Short mmCIF file of C-alpha atoms in Angstrom, two decimals:
data_model
loop_
_atom_site.label_atom_id
_atom_site.label_comp_id
_atom_site.label_asym_id
_atom_site.label_seq_id
_atom_site.Cartn_x
_atom_site.Cartn_y
_atom_site.Cartn_z
CA MET J 1 -5.58 15.66 -8.85
CA ASN J 2 -1.81 15.17 -8.71
CA GLU J 3 -0.03 12.22 -7.12
CA LEU J 4 0.56 13.94 -3.77
CA GLN J 5 -3.07 14.99 -3.51
CA PHE J 6 -4.22 11.48 -4.39
CA PHE J 7 -1.99 10.00 -1.70
CA GLY J 8 -3.42 12.41 0.88
CA VAL J 9 -7.02 11.68 -0.12
CA ALA J 10 -6.39 7.92 -0.09
CA SER J 11 -4.91 8.20 3.40
CA GLY J 12 -7.96 10.12 4.58
CA LEU J 13 -10.29 7.55 3.05
CA GLY J 14 -8.45 4.90 5.06
CA ILE J 15 -9.93 6.50 8.18
CA GLY J 16 -13.38 5.87 6.72
CA GLY J 17 -12.54 2.17 6.48
CA PHE J 18 -11.41 1.95 10.12
CA ASP J 19 -12.24 -1.44 11.65
CA PRO J 20 -11.06 -2.47 15.14
CA ALA J 21 -12.58 -5.96 14.97
CA PRO J 22 -9.48 -7.80 13.62
CA ALA J 23 -7.31 -6.36 16.41
CA LEU J 24 -9.82 -7.58 18.99
CA ILE J 25 -9.84 -11.03 17.42
CA ALA J 26 -6.02 -11.15 17.48
CA ALA J 27 -5.84 -9.89 21.08
CA VAL J 28 -8.35 -12.50 22.27
CA TYR J 29 -6.53 -15.21 20.32
CA MET J 30 -3.25 -14.40 22.08
CA ALA J 31 -4.87 -14.00 25.48
CA ALA J 32 -6.41 -17.47 25.20
CA ARG J 33 -2.93 -18.93 24.67
CA SER J 34 -0.91 -16.83 27.09
CA SER J 35 -1.00 -19.50 29.78
CA ALA J 36 -0.49 -22.47 27.47
CA PRO J 37 2.50 -24.68 28.31
CA GLY J 38 5.55 -25.03 26.10
CA ARG J 39 5.78 -22.88 23.00
CA GLY J 40 2.08 -21.96 22.96
CA PRO J 41 2.61 -18.21 23.49
CA ALA J 42 5.42 -18.08 20.92
CA LYS J 43 3.24 -19.83 18.35
CA ALA J 44 0.37 -17.47 19.12
CA ARG J 45 2.64 -14.49 18.39
CA ARG J 46 3.66 -15.98 15.04
CA ASP J 47 0.04 -16.73 14.22
CA VAL J 48 -1.00 -13.16 14.98
CA LEU J 49 1.83 -11.74 12.86
CA LEU J 50 0.75 -13.94 9.97
CA PHE J 51 -2.87 -12.95 10.54
CA GLY J 52 -1.93 -9.27 10.44
CA ALA J 53 0.25 -9.67 7.36
CA VAL J 54 -2.43 -11.55 5.43
CA LEU J 55 -5.14 -9.07 6.36
CA ILE J 56 -3.24 -5.80 5.90
CA LEU J 57 -1.09 -6.76 2.92
CA GLY J 58 -3.96 -8.76 1.43
CA THR J 59 -6.21 -5.68 1.60
CA ALA J 60 -3.53 -3.56 -0.08
CA LEU J 61 -2.87 -6.13 -2.81
CA TRP J 62 -6.59 -6.58 -3.44
CA GLY J 63 -7.00 -2.82 -3.80
CA ILE J 64 -4.04 -2.57 -6.18
CA LEU J 65 -5.37 -5.42 -8.30
CA LEU J 66 -8.88 -3.97 -8.50
CA SER J 67 -7.52 -0.51 -9.27
CA ARG J 68 -5.64 -1.87 -12.28
CA LEU J 69 -8.59 -3.98 -13.48
CA LEU J 70 -11.62 -1.84 -12.60
CA GLY J 71 -10.37 1.57 -11.52
CA GLU J 72 -10.95 3.35 -14.82
CA HIS J 73 -14.41 1.82 -15.23
CA LEU J 74 -15.41 2.82 -11.68
CA ALA J 75 -14.20 6.36 -12.30
CA GLU J 76 -16.36 6.59 -15.45
CA ILE J 77 -19.61 5.49 -13.74
CA PRO J 78 -21.93 8.51 -13.18
CA TRP J 79 -22.68 7.59 -9.57
CA HIS J 80 -24.59 10.78 -8.81
CA SER J 81 -26.91 10.37 -11.82
CA LEU J 82 -27.58 6.73 -10.97
CA LEU J 83 -28.33 7.46 -7.33
CA ARG J 84 -30.67 10.33 -8.20
CA ALA J 85 -32.41 8.63 -11.14
CA GLY J 86 -36.05 9.00 -10.25
CA ALA J 87 -38.66 6.76 -8.66
CA TRP J 88 -36.58 3.58 -8.71
CA ALA J 89 -33.90 5.31 -6.61
CA ALA J 90 -36.53 6.57 -4.16
CA GLY J 91 -38.03 3.08 -3.96
CA ALA J 92 -34.61 1.60 -3.30
CA GLU J 93 -34.16 4.12 -0.47
CA VAL J 94 -37.45 2.99 1.09
CA ILE J 95 -36.40 -0.68 0.92
CA VAL J 96 -32.95 0.01 2.36
CA ALA J 97 -34.47 2.18 5.10
CA ALA J 98 -37.02 -0.50 6.04
CA VAL J 99 -34.34 -3.17 6.30
CA GLY J 100 -32.05 -0.81 8.19
CA LEU J 101 -34.74 0.17 10.70
CA GLY J 102 -35.52 -3.48 11.31
CA TYR J 103 -31.86 -4.21 11.94
CA ALA J 104 -31.51 -1.12 14.16
CA GLY J 105 -34.56 -2.22 16.16
CA TYR J 106 -33.05 -5.68 16.64
CA ARG J 107 -29.71 -4.24 17.75
CA TRP J 108 -31.45 -1.83 20.14
CA ALA J 109 -33.54 -4.61 21.67
CA HIS J 110 -30.39 -6.67 22.32
CA ARG J 111 -28.10 -3.80 23.34
CA ASN J 112 -27.90 -5.02 26.94
CA ASP J 113 -27.38 -8.69 26.16
CA PRO J 114 -24.21 -10.18 27.66
CA PRO J 115 -21.41 -10.75 25.13
CA GLU J 116 -21.46 -14.11 23.43
CA GLU J 117 -18.99 -16.59 24.79
CA LYS J 118 -16.88 -18.02 22.00
CA ASP J 119 -14.41 -20.84 22.34
CA GLN J 120 -11.35 -18.90 21.19
CA LYS J 121 -8.99 -21.63 22.43
CA ASN J 122 -10.22 -23.97 19.73
CA ARG J 123 -9.63 -21.49 16.93
CA SER J 124 -6.76 -22.76 14.81
CA LEU J 125 -4.30 -20.85 12.65
CA THR J 126 -6.30 -22.01 9.64
CA GLY J 127 -9.44 -20.51 11.14
CA LEU J 128 -7.60 -17.28 11.88
CA LEU J 129 -6.38 -17.03 8.28
CA VAL J 130 -9.88 -17.73 6.96
CA VAL J 131 -11.10 -14.81 9.09
CA ALA J 132 -8.34 -12.60 7.62
CA LEU J 133 -9.32 -13.52 4.07
CA GLY J 134 -12.95 -12.89 4.97
CA PHE J 135 -12.11 -9.35 6.06
CA VAL J 136 -10.16 -8.81 2.83
CA ALA J 137 -13.21 -9.93 0.83
CA LEU J 138 -15.59 -7.76 2.86
CA VAL J 139 -13.55 -4.61 2.23
CA THR J 140 -14.75 -4.75 -1.39
CA ALA J 141 -18.12 -3.50 -0.11
CA ASP J 142 -16.48 -0.66 1.83
CA VAL J 143 -17.38 2.66 0.14
CA PRO J 144 -14.07 4.43 1.02
CA PHE J 145 -12.20 1.46 -0.48
CA VAL J 146 -14.23 1.59 -3.71
CA VAL J 147 -13.75 5.36 -3.94
CA THR J 148 -10.00 4.91 -3.56
CA ILE J 149 -10.04 2.36 -6.38
CA GLY J 150 -11.88 4.81 -8.61
CA LEU J 151 -9.49 7.67 -7.82
CA SER J 152 -6.45 5.49 -8.48
CA SER J 153 -7.34 4.84 -12.11
CA HIS J 154 -5.46 7.88 -13.46
CA HIS J 155 -2.35 7.50 -11.34
CA PRO J 156 0.81 5.44 -11.92
CA PRO J 157 1.60 2.28 -9.94
CA TRP J 158 4.47 3.94 -8.06
CA ILE J 159 1.95 6.03 -6.09
CA VAL J 160 -1.01 3.61 -6.16
CA VAL J 161 0.95 0.84 -4.41
CA PRO J 162 2.01 2.90 -1.35
CA ALA J 163 -1.40 4.60 -1.25
CA PHE J 164 -3.20 1.28 -0.81
CA ILE J 165 -0.63 0.05 1.70
CA VAL J 166 -1.19 3.20 3.77
CA TRP J 167 -4.98 2.85 3.32
CA ALA J 168 -4.81 -0.70 4.67
CA ILE J 169 -2.59 0.28 7.61
CA ILE J 170 -4.77 3.23 8.61
CA SER J 171 -7.98 1.20 8.34
CA GLN J 172 -6.39 -1.51 10.51
CA VAL J 173 -4.23 0.69 12.73
CA PRO J 174 -5.09 -1.15 16.00
CA LEU J 175 -4.05 -4.46 14.42
CA PHE J 176 -0.93 -2.84 12.93
CA ILE J 177 0.08 -1.46 16.35
CA LEU J 178 -0.51 -4.86 17.93
CA CYS J 179 1.66 -6.57 15.29
CA VAL J 180 4.49 -4.05 15.79
CA ALA J 181 4.26 -4.66 19.54
CA VAL J 182 4.44 -8.43 18.94
CA LEU J 183 7.57 -7.96 16.85
CA PHE J 184 9.27 -6.23 19.78
CA ASN J 185 7.74 -8.60 22.34
CA ARG J 186 5.77 -5.75 23.93
CA HIS J 187 2.37 -7.03 22.98
CA GLY J 188 1.08 -7.88 26.46
CA ARG J 189 0.19 -4.34 27.44
CA VAL J 190 -1.08 -3.47 23.98
CA ALA J 191 -3.39 -6.50 23.92
CA GLU J 192 -4.64 -5.63 27.41
CA TRP J 193 -5.20 -2.01 26.37
CA ILE J 194 -7.18 -3.05 23.28
CA GLY J 195 -9.30 -5.41 25.36
CA ALA J 196 -9.89 -2.80 28.07
CA ALA J 197 -10.73 -0.09 25.54
CA TRP J 198 -13.26 -2.36 23.86
CA SER J 199 -14.81 -3.38 27.18
CA ALA J 200 -15.18 0.28 28.16
CA ALA J 201 -16.61 1.36 24.81
CA ARG J 202 -18.75 -1.69 24.05
CA ARG J 203 -21.87 -0.46 25.89
CA TRP J 204 -21.78 2.94 24.19
CA ILE J 205 -21.08 1.40 20.78
CA ARG J 206 -24.06 -0.92 21.21
CA ILE J 207 -26.20 2.17 21.82
CA ALA J 208 -24.62 4.35 19.12
CA ILE J 209 -24.79 1.82 16.28
CA PRO J 210 -28.60 1.30 16.22
CA LEU J 211 -29.24 5.02 16.79
CA THR J 212 -26.92 5.97 13.93
CA ILE J 213 -28.45 3.39 11.59
CA ALA J 214 -31.95 4.58 12.51
CA ALA J 215 -31.01 8.23 11.89
CA VAL J 216 -29.61 7.41 8.45
CA CYS J 217 -32.71 5.35 7.59
CA ILE J 218 -35.04 8.18 8.66
CA LEU J 219 -33.09 10.54 6.40
CA LEU J 220 -33.47 8.07 3.51
CA LEU J 221 -37.23 7.85 4.14
CA ALA J 222 -37.52 11.65 4.24
CA ASP J 223 -35.52 11.88 1.00
CA ALA J 224 -37.77 9.33 -0.73
CA ALA J 225 -40.96 10.92 0.66
CA ARG J 226 -40.01 14.33 -0.70
CA TYR J 227 -39.42 12.83 -4.13
CA PHE J 228 -42.80 11.07 -4.18
CA LEU J 229 -44.57 14.24 -2.96
CA VAL J 230 -42.91 17.00 -4.98
CA GLY J 231 -40.68 15.17 -7.46
CA ARG J 232 -37.39 16.33 -5.94
CA PHE J 233 -34.92 14.76 -3.53
CA LEU J 234 -33.72 16.50 -0.38
CA VAL J 235 -30.18 16.23 -1.71
CA GLY J 236 -30.16 17.03 -5.40
#
């Protein structure tokens, strides 16, 4: 894979890491301070820009660091052999499926619950930055992010650096758009649009998430059952 191909694949993997939650957090944070007296709105804009910078650039820097430290080792791990290595893999699938079905059942049972009311006005800049760092830490468990780290091991820094920056921007494109709008003082409509889009999609997302998790878990159970019955996985 040459550098251009790697950059294209990394950009595509960024779509797999798409997460609108930080943009929603930032939009709610600004909305809660839009009517504050004095320089409240101006401070909120600066806070959101810092939040976006820490989250997006932090994700990119974390990926670059891990790619230099672990990329080659990740690329050498025989993932397919490990995941298809007999009864222990099938047993792990059963455990993961059981936990997943339990979680899906819980989410389905609470799909019509009203949204939790959170006191966003009391969230400080420190709290916002802690949230940003939390998202940066959580991305380590994101499969597209780990795959990008593995692919980057045989490429020079001059292409790895922009690849991870683009990965971070694509995965956080709603937050990136909001931050650009804040820079040009056009964030009001963007924040409203993000909030409206989430309100419109929330009901369907609450239905889709448990159904998707349940479908994946059923596939895992079928895969494990076939191995225990005939000694072969559905996906070899």
